[in-house]
XYZ file of C-alpha atoms in Angstrom:
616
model
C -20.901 6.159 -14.306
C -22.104 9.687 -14.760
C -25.243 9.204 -12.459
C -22.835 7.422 -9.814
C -20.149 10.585 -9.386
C -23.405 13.003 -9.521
C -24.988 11.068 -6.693
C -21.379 10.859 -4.847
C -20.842 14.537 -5.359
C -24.019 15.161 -3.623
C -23.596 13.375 -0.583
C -19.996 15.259 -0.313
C -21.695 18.716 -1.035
C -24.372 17.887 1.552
C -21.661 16.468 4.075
C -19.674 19.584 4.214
C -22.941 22.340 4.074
C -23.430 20.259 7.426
C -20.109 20.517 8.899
C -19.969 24.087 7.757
C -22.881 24.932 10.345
C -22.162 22.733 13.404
C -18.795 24.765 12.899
C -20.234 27.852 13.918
C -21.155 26.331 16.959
C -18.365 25.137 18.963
C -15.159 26.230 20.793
C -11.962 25.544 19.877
C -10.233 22.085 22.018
C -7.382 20.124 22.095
C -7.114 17.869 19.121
C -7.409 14.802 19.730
C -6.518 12.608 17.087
C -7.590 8.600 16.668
C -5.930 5.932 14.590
C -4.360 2.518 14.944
C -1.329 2.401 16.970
C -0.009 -1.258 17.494
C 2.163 -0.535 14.422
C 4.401 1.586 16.117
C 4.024 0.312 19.800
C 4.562 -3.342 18.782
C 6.987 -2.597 16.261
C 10.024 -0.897 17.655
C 12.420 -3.411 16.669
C 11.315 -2.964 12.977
C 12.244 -0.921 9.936
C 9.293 1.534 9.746
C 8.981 4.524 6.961
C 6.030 6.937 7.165
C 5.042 8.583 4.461
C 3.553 11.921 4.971
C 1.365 14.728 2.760
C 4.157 16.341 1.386
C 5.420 13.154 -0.075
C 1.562 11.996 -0.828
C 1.130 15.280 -3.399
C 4.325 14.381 -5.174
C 2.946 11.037 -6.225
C -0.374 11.658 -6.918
C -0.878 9.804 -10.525
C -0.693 5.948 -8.665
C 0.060 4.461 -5.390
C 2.709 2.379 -7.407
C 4.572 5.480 -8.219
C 4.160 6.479 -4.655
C 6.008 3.571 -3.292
C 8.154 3.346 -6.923
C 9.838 6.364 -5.883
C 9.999 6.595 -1.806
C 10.931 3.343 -0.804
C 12.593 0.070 -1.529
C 10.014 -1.764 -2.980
C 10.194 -2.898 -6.684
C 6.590 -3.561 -8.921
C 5.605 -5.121 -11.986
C 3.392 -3.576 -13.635
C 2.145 -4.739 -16.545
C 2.071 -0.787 -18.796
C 0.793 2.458 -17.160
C -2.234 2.120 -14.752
C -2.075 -1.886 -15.601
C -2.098 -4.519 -12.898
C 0.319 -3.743 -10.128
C 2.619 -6.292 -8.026
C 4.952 -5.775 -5.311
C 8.409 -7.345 -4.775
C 9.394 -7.177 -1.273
C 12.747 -7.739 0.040
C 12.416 -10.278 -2.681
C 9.598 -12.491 -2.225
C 6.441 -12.003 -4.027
C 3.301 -9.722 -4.364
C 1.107 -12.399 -2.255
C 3.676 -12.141 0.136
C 3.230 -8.550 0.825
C 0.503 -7.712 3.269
C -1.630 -4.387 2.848
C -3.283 -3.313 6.046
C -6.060 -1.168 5.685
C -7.057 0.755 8.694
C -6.108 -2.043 10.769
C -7.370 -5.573 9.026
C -5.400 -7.527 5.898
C -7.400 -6.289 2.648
C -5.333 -8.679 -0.074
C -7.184 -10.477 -2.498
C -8.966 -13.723 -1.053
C -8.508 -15.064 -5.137
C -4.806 -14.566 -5.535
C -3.570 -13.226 -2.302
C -2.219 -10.073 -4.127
C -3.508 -6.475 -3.884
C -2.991 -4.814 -7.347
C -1.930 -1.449 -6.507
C -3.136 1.103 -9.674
C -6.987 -0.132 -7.594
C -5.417 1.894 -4.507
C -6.600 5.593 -4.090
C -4.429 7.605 -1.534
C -6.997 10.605 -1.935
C -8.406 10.586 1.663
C -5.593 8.122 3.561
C -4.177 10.548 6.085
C -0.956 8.433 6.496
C 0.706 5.513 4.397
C 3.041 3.878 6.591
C 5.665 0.916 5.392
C 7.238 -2.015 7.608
C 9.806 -4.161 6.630
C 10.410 -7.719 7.410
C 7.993 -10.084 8.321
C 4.623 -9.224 10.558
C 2.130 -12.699 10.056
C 2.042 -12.370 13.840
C -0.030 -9.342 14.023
C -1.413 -9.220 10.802
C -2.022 -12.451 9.534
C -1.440 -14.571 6.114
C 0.963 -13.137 3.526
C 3.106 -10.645 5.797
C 6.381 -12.320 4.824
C 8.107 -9.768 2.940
C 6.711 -6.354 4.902
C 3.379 -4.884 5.189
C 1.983 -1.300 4.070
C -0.789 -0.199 6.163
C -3.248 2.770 4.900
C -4.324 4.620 7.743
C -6.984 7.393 8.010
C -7.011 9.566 11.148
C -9.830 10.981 13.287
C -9.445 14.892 14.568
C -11.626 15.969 17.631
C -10.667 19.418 17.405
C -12.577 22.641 16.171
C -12.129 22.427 12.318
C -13.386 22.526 8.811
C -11.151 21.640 5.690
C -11.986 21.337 2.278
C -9.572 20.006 -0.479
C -10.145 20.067 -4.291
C -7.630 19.135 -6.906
C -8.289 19.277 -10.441
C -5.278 17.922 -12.434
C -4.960 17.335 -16.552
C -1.781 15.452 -18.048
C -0.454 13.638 -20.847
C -2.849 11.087 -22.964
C -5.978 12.835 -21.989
C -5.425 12.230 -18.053
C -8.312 13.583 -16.082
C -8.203 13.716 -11.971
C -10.910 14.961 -9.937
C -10.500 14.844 -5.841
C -12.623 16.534 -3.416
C -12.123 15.631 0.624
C -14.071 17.296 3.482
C -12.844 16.762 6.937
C -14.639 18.203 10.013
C -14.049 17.355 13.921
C -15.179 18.731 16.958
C -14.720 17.871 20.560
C -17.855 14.782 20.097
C -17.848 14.140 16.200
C -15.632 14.435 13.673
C -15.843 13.362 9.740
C -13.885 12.961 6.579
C -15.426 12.361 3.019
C -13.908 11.906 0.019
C -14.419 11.663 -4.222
C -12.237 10.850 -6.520
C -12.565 10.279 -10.306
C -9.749 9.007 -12.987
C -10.319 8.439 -16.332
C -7.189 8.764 -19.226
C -6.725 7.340 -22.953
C -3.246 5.996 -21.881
C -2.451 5.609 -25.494
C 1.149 6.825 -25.030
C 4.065 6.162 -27.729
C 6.207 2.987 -27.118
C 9.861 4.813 -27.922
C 11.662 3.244 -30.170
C 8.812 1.486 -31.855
C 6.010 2.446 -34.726
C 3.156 1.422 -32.025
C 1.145 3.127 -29.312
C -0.306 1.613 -26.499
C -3.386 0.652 -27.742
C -6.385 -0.693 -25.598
C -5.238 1.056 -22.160
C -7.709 3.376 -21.382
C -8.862 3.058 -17.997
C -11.171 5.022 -15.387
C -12.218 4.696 -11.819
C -14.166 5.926 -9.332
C -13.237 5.652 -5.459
C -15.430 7.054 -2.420
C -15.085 7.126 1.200
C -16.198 8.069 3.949
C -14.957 8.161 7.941
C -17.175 8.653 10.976
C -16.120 9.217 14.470
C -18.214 9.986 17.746
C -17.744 10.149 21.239
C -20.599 8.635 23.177
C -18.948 8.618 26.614
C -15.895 10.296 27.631
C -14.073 6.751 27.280
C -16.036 5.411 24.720
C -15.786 6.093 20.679
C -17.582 4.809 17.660
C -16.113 4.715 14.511
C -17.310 3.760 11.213
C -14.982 3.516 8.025
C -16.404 2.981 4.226
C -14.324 2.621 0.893
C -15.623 1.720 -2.144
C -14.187 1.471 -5.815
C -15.388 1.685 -9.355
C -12.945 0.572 -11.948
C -13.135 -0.234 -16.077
C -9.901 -0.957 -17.443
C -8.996 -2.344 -20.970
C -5.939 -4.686 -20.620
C -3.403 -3.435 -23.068
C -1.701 -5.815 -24.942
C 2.229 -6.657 -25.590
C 4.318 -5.446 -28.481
C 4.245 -8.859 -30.244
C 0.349 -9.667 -29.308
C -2.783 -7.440 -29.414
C -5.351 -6.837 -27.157
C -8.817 -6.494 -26.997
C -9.604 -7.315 -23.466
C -11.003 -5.508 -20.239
C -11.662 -6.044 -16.256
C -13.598 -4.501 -14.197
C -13.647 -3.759 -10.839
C -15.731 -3.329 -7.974
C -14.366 -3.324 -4.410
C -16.241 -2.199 -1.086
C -14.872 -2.130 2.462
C -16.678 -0.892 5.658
C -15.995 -1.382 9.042
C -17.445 -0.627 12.362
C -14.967 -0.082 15.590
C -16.049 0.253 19.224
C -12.874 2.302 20.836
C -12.988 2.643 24.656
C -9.849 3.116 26.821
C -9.432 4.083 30.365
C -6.120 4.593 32.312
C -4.962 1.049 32.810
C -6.432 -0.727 29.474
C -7.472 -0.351 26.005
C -10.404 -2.017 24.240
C -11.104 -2.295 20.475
C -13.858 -4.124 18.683
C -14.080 -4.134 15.029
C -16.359 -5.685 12.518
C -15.719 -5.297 9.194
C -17.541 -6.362 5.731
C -15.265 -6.480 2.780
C -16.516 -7.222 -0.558
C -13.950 -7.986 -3.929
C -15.559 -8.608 -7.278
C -14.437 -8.585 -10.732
C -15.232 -9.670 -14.217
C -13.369 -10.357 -17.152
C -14.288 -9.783 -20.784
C -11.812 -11.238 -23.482
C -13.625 -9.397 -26.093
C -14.342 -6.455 -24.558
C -17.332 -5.740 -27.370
C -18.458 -8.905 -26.295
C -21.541 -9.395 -23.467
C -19.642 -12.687 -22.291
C -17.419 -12.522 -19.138
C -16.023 -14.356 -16.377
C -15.893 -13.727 -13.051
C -15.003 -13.784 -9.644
C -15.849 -12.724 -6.445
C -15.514 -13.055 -2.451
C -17.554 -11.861 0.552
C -15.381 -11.117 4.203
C -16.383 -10.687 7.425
C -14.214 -9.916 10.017
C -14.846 -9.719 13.599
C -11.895 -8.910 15.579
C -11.150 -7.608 19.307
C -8.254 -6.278 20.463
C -7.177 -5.480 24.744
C -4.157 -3.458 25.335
C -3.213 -3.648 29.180
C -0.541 -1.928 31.481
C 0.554 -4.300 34.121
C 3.063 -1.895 35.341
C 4.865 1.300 33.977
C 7.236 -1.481 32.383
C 5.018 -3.962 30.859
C 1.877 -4.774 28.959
C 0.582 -7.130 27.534
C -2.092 -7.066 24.451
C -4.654 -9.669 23.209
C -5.916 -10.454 19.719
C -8.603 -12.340 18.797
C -9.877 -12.816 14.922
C -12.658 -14.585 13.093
C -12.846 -14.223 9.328
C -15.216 -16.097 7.161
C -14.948 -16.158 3.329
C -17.135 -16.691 0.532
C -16.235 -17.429 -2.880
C -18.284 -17.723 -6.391
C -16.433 -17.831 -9.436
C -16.920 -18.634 -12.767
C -13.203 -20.941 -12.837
C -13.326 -22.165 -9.043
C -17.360 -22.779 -7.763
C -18.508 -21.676 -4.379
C -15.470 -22.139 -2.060
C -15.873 -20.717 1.699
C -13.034 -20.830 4.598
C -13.473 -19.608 8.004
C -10.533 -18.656 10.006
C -9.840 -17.691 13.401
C -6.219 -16.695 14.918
C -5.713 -15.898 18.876
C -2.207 -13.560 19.101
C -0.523 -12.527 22.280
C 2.027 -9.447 22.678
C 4.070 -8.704 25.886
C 6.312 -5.225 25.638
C 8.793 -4.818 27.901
C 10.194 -1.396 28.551
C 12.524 -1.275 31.999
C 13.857 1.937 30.670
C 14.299 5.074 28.207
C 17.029 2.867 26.439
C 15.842 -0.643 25.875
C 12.512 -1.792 24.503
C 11.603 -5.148 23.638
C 8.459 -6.949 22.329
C 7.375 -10.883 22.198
C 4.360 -11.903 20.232
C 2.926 -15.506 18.967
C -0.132 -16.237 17.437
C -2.220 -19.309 16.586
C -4.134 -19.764 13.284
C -6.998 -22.463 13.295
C -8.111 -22.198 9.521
C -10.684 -24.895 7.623
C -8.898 -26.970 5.188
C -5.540 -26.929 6.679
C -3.091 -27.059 9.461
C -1.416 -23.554 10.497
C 1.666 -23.164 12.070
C 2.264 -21.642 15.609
C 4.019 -18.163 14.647
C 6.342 -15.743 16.744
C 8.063 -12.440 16.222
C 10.873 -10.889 19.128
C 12.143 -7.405 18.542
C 14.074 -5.077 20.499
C 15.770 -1.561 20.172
C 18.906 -0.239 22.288
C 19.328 3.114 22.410
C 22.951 3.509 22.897
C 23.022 7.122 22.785
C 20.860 10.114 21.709
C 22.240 9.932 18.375
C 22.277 6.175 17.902
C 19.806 2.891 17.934
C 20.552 -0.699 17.398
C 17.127 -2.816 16.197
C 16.859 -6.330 15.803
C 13.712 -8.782 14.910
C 13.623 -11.941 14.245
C 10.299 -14.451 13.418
C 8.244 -16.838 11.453
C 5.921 -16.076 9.023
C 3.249 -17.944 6.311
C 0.483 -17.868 4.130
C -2.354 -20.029 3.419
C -3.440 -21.039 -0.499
C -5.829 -18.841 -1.814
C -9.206 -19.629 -3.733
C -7.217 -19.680 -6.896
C -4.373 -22.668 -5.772
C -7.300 -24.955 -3.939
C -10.205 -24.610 -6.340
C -9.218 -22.998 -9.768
C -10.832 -25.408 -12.533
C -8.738 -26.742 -14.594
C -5.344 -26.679 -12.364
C -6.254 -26.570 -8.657
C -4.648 -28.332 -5.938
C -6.244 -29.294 -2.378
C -3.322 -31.010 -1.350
C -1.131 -27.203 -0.776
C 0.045 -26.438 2.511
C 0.916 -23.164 3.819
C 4.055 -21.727 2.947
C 6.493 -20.369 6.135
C 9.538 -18.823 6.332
C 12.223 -17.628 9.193
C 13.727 -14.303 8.937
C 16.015 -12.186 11.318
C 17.063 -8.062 10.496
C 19.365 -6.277 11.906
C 18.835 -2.362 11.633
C 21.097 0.453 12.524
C 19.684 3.650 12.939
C 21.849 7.058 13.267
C 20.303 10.809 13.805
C 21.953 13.484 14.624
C 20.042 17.026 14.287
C 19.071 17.466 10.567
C 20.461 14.067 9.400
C 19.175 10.551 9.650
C 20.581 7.350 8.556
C 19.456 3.992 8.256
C 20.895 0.426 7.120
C 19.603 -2.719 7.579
C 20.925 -5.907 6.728
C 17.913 -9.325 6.484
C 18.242 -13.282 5.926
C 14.532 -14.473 5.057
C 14.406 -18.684 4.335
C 10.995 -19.526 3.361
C 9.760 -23.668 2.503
C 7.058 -24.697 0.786
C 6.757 -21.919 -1.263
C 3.590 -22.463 -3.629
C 4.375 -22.159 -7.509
C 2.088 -22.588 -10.790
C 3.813 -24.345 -13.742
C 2.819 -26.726 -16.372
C 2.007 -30.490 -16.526
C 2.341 -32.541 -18.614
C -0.788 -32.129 -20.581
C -0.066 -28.350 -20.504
C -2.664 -27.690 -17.534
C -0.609 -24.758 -15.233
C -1.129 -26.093 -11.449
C 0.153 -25.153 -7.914
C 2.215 -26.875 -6.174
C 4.770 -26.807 -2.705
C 7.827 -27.318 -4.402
C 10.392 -24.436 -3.949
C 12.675 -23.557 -1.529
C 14.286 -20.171 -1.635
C 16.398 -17.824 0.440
C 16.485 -14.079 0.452
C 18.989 -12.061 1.908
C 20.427 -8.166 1.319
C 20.924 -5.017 2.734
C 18.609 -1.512 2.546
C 19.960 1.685 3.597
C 18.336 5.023 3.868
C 19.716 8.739 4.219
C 16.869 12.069 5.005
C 18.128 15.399 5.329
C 16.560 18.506 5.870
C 18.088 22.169 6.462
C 16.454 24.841 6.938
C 17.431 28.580 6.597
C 16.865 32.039 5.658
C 12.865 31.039 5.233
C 14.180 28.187 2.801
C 14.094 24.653 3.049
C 16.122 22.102 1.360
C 14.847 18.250 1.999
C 17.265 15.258 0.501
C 15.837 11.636 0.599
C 17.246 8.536 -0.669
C 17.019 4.932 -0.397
C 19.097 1.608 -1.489
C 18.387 -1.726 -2.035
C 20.759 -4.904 -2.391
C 18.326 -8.010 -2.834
C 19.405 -11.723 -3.611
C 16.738 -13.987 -3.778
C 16.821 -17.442 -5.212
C 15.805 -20.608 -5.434
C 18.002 -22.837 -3.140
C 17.122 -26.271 -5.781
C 18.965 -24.118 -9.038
C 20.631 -21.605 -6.651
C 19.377 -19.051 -9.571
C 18.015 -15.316 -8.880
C 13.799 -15.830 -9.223
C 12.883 -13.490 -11.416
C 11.578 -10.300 -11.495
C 14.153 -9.534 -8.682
C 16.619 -6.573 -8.795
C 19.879 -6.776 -8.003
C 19.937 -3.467 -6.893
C 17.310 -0.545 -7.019
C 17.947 2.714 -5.575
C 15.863 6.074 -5.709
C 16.647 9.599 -4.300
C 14.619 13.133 -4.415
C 15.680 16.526 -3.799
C 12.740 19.061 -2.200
C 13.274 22.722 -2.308
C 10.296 25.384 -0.566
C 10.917 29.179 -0.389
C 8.067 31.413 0.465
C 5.305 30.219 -2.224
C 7.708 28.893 -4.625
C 8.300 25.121 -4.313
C 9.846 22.026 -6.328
C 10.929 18.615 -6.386
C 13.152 16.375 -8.633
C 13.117 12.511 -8.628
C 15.505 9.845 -9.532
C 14.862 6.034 -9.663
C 17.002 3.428 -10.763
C 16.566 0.197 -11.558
C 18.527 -3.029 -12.215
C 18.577 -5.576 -14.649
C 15.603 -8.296 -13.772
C 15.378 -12.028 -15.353
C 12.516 -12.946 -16.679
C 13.420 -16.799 -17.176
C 14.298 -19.265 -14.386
C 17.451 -20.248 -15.975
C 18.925 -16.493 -15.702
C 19.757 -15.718 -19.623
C 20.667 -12.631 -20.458
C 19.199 -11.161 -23.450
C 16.580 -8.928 -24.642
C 13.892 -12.379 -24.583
C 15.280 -13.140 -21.365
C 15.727 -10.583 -19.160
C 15.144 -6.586 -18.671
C 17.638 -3.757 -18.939
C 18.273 -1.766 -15.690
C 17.162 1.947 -16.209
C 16.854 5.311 -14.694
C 13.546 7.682 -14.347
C 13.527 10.891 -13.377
C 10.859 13.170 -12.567
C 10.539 17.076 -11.867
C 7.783 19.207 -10.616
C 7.272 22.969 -9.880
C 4.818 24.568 -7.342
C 3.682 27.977 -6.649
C 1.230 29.339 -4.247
C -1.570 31.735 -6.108
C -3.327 32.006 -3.058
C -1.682 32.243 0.388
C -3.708 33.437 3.239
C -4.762 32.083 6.912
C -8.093 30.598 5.374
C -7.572 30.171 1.512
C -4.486 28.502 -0.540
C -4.668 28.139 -4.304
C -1.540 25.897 -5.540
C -0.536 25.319 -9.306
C 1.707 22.629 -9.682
C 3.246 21.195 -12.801
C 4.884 18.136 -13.248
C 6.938 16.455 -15.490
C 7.413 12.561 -15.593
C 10.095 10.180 -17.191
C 11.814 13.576 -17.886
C 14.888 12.148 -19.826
C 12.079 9.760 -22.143
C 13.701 6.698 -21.118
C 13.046 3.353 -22.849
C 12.007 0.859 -20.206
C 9.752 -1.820 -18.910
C 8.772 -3.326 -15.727
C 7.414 -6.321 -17.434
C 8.997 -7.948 -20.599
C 7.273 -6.816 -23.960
C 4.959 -3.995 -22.196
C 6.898 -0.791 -22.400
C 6.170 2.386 -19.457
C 5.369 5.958 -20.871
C 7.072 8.431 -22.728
C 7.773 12.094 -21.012
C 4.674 13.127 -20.125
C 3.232 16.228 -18.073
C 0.587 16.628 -15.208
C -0.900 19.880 -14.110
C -2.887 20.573 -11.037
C -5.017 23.398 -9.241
C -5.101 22.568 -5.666
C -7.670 24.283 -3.667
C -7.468 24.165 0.248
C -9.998 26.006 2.342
């Protein structure tokens, strides 16, 4: 591990000495800056939420807390830094599509992507869409999508970011991102290196989490150049490192790890020209893990699956009213694992979007898409969405469309249990938003009715063998409302953001809640920035979950709701046109709450975090 971050650190060193002297070089332009865009173009009538730096340094112990505390979604997570699943709008974490620069990078094995393997350390822009997208972005959008996005600058620059930061349990973060553009090339590179004990205090109890500690290593890398004036090439590289030991429960011991080792690159040809677009990507992912039971032991099991993905994309104006946009896919996937052989699938989907936009007030977008996949039949899919701008200060949104998912590696092939008789799972949905700005404030609320069929489930046979099968029915419906406010004045700045969730989702056969899904879950923060003093507080709460089909209450049957809070201080050391020196301190579950995400594996105590963050 050492060798690896010595090696990594030297290619980042040797990165920015380079950018440091073209910089000399060159005259200051116009930035120009590059990233995917169909989200927002082809998304109007959709609940969108961007999540920006400021709210990227608040959260920067996990993506789960990220998304725990700005946004509606609720995760399982099985202790601190543990796998992490998302619940959204209250389907399930295969459900949930995560969009990485552009192309779907869930799990091939379970159709999940744990989020504690997610490093936000060089994503420019995290960006979260509700309701269903399978249209543009393929199996497993049903619930929303969250897209990681990094961002190409062609202007005159040179950044450097370094954040040291110490906490609780012997927590140890070490970041360092370069980014460099000019008018033909620009560049961002980034390290970053976890590694804590985790061996916090369960409250209330005589134990401490014992067999958590964890540490990972994520690197990446982002290359654009102009080679014509209409014409870029761009090359994008992540790669992940990651040893955990699976803690155990409070009633059962553990003495198990996982490792992981995860590896996306991608290659994009980018030309446009004043009545089209053109994009051509090809893309290599790779996903492999192995699992020790005895974690002293030199026996594992594993799996793994190699991607490619060759996709084109044609954005057209047909008039200053209408355009139309083309996408063609072809994946092809190949498995080896120790529990499900050599499984491959190829894949290839052909999607069609029309916007129409007759004026400043009305915008509204058709898409469809085709799936032909080996194995099984795919559904013809379609999304409509509009917006009506009634006034400045008000917007009406509506979507409505079908989504699915295909069975993954694990419900066709997994030995002893698999099933090659699944079919994809679909669902209908329709969302209504209502947006509402007017100068410093900004209010959402959207009401959603998702029915989905065939919905693929493990559970036990009769010789105890867990297997999948297309048996469940289940309808979600609910309501999500957001309020932002910022005022500024006097040189201070006060930002309020909140969000709410009302989520019923059950199975239409027992018309019970499924579990793991809140009631209700709500979370609010309070930002306040004068000169170079700066601080946050954070509030999360969380309703009861079930943890049984059959809805029982109790403390073997289902979760208590809870709050979290957390607070954090900032103050500039260092404030000048070329140099800032931050030190921030935060403070996390700041009222020591007793609670769990998943039954019999409590969260952390309080705990603190301290950072140094560099900029220059």
């Amino acid at each position: 591990m050492k060798k690896r971050i010595l090696f990594l650190f030297a290619i980042f060193c040797g990165l920015s000495c380079l950018a440091q002297t073209k910089l000399d070089s060159i005259q200051n332009l116009d930035e120009v800056v590059l990233n995917d865009s169909k989200l927002i173009e082809n998304g109007k009538g959709f609940k969108i939420t961007v999540l920006n730096d400021s709210v990227l340094s608040k959260n920067n112990t996990s993506f789960t807390n990220l998304l725990r505390f700005n946004s509606n979604i609720y995760f399982k997570e099985n202790g601190f830094g543990m796998v992490s699943s998302p619940s959204f709008r209250g389907t399930n974490a295969s459900q949930t599509a995560v969009i990485w620069n552009g192309i779907s990078i869930n799990s091939q094995l379970n159709g999940q992507t744990d989020f504690n393997t997610i490093n936000t350390n060089n994503i420019n822009k995290v960006v979260i869409r509700n309701g269903g997208g399978s249209v543009q972005y393929g199996s497993g959008a049903i619930g929303g999508s969250i897209h990681l996005d990094n961002t190409l600058s062609f202007s005159s620059h040179l950044k450097n970011d370094v954040k040291l930061n110490y906490g609780s349990f012997d927590s140890k973060n070490v970041s360092l991102v370069t980014d460099y553009g000019s008018d033909k090339f620009a560049f961002n590179v980034g390290v970053n290196y976890i590694e804590s004990d985790n061996d916090y205090k369960y409250l209330g109890l005589d134990q401490v989490n014992e067999n958590g500690a964890f540490n990972n290593l994520s690197f990446s890398v982002n290359l654009g150049y102009f080679i014509s004036d209409n014409d870029v090439i761009k090359l994008y590289h992540q790669s992940y490192l990651s040893d955990r030991e699976f803690s155990g429960t409070t009633v059962t011991p553990s003495n198990s790890k996982y490792e992981d080792k995860n590896s996306r690159s991608m290659l994009e040809w980018f030309r446009t020209a004043s009545a089209y677009k053109s994009s051509f990507k090809v893309a290599y992912l790779n996903e492999h893990f192995e699992y020790y039971q005895n974690k002293d032991s030199e026996f594992f099991s594993f799996g793994k699956v190699n991607t490619l993905v060759l996709k084109h994309s044609l954005d057209f104006n047909l008039s200053k009213t209408l355009s139309v946009k083309s996408i063609l896919d072809y994946n092809y996937f190949q498995g080896e694992g120790s529990s499900f052989g050599e499984p491959n699938r190829n894949a290839f989907s052909a999607t069609g979007l029309l916007q129409y936009n007759p004026n400043s007030k009305l915008n509204i977008g058709l898409n469809i898409r085709q799936d032909v996949t080996s194995n099984f039949k795919s559904p013809l899919l379609f999304s409509i969405d509009g917006v009506y701008g009634f006034s400045k200060y008000y917007k009406l949104k509506i979507n409505a469309s079908k989504n699915y998912r295909v069975p993954t590696f694990n419900d066709l092939y997994w030995q002893p249990g698999g099933n090659l008789d699944l079919v994809p799972e679909s669902s209908y949905q329709i969302d209504l938003g209502h947006v509402l700005n007017y100068k410093a404030f900004q209010f959402n609320l959207n009401t959603y009715y998702i029915s989905t069929e065939d919905l693929i489930q493990w559970q036990p046979g009769a010789s105890g063998i867990w297997s999948p099968e297309n048996i469940a029915k289940s309808q979600s419906y609910g309501v999500e409302a957001g309020l932002n406010i910022t005022k500024t004045f006097n040189k201070q700045e006060f930002i309020f953001s909140s969000n709410y969730s009302y989520t019923v989702s059950k199975n239409d056969e027992t018309n019970k809640q499924l579990i793991y899904v809140p009631f209700h879950k709500a979370n609010a923060s309070i930002a306040y920035s004068f000169k170079r003093f700066s601080m946050f507080y954070q509030h999360m709460f969380n309703g009861e979950v079930f943890t049984t089909a059959d809805n029982l209450k109790g403390s073997f049957y289902s979760l208590e709701s809870y709050d979290v809070a957390n607070l954090g201080f900032n103050y500039k050391l260092i404030k000048t046109t070329k140099n800032q020196l931050d030190l921030g301190v935060n403070i996390n579950n700041l009222f020591n709450e007793i609670y769990q995400n998943v039954a019999f594996r409590p969260m952390p105590n309080r705990n603190f975090n301290i950072q140094l963050h560099y900029k220059f």
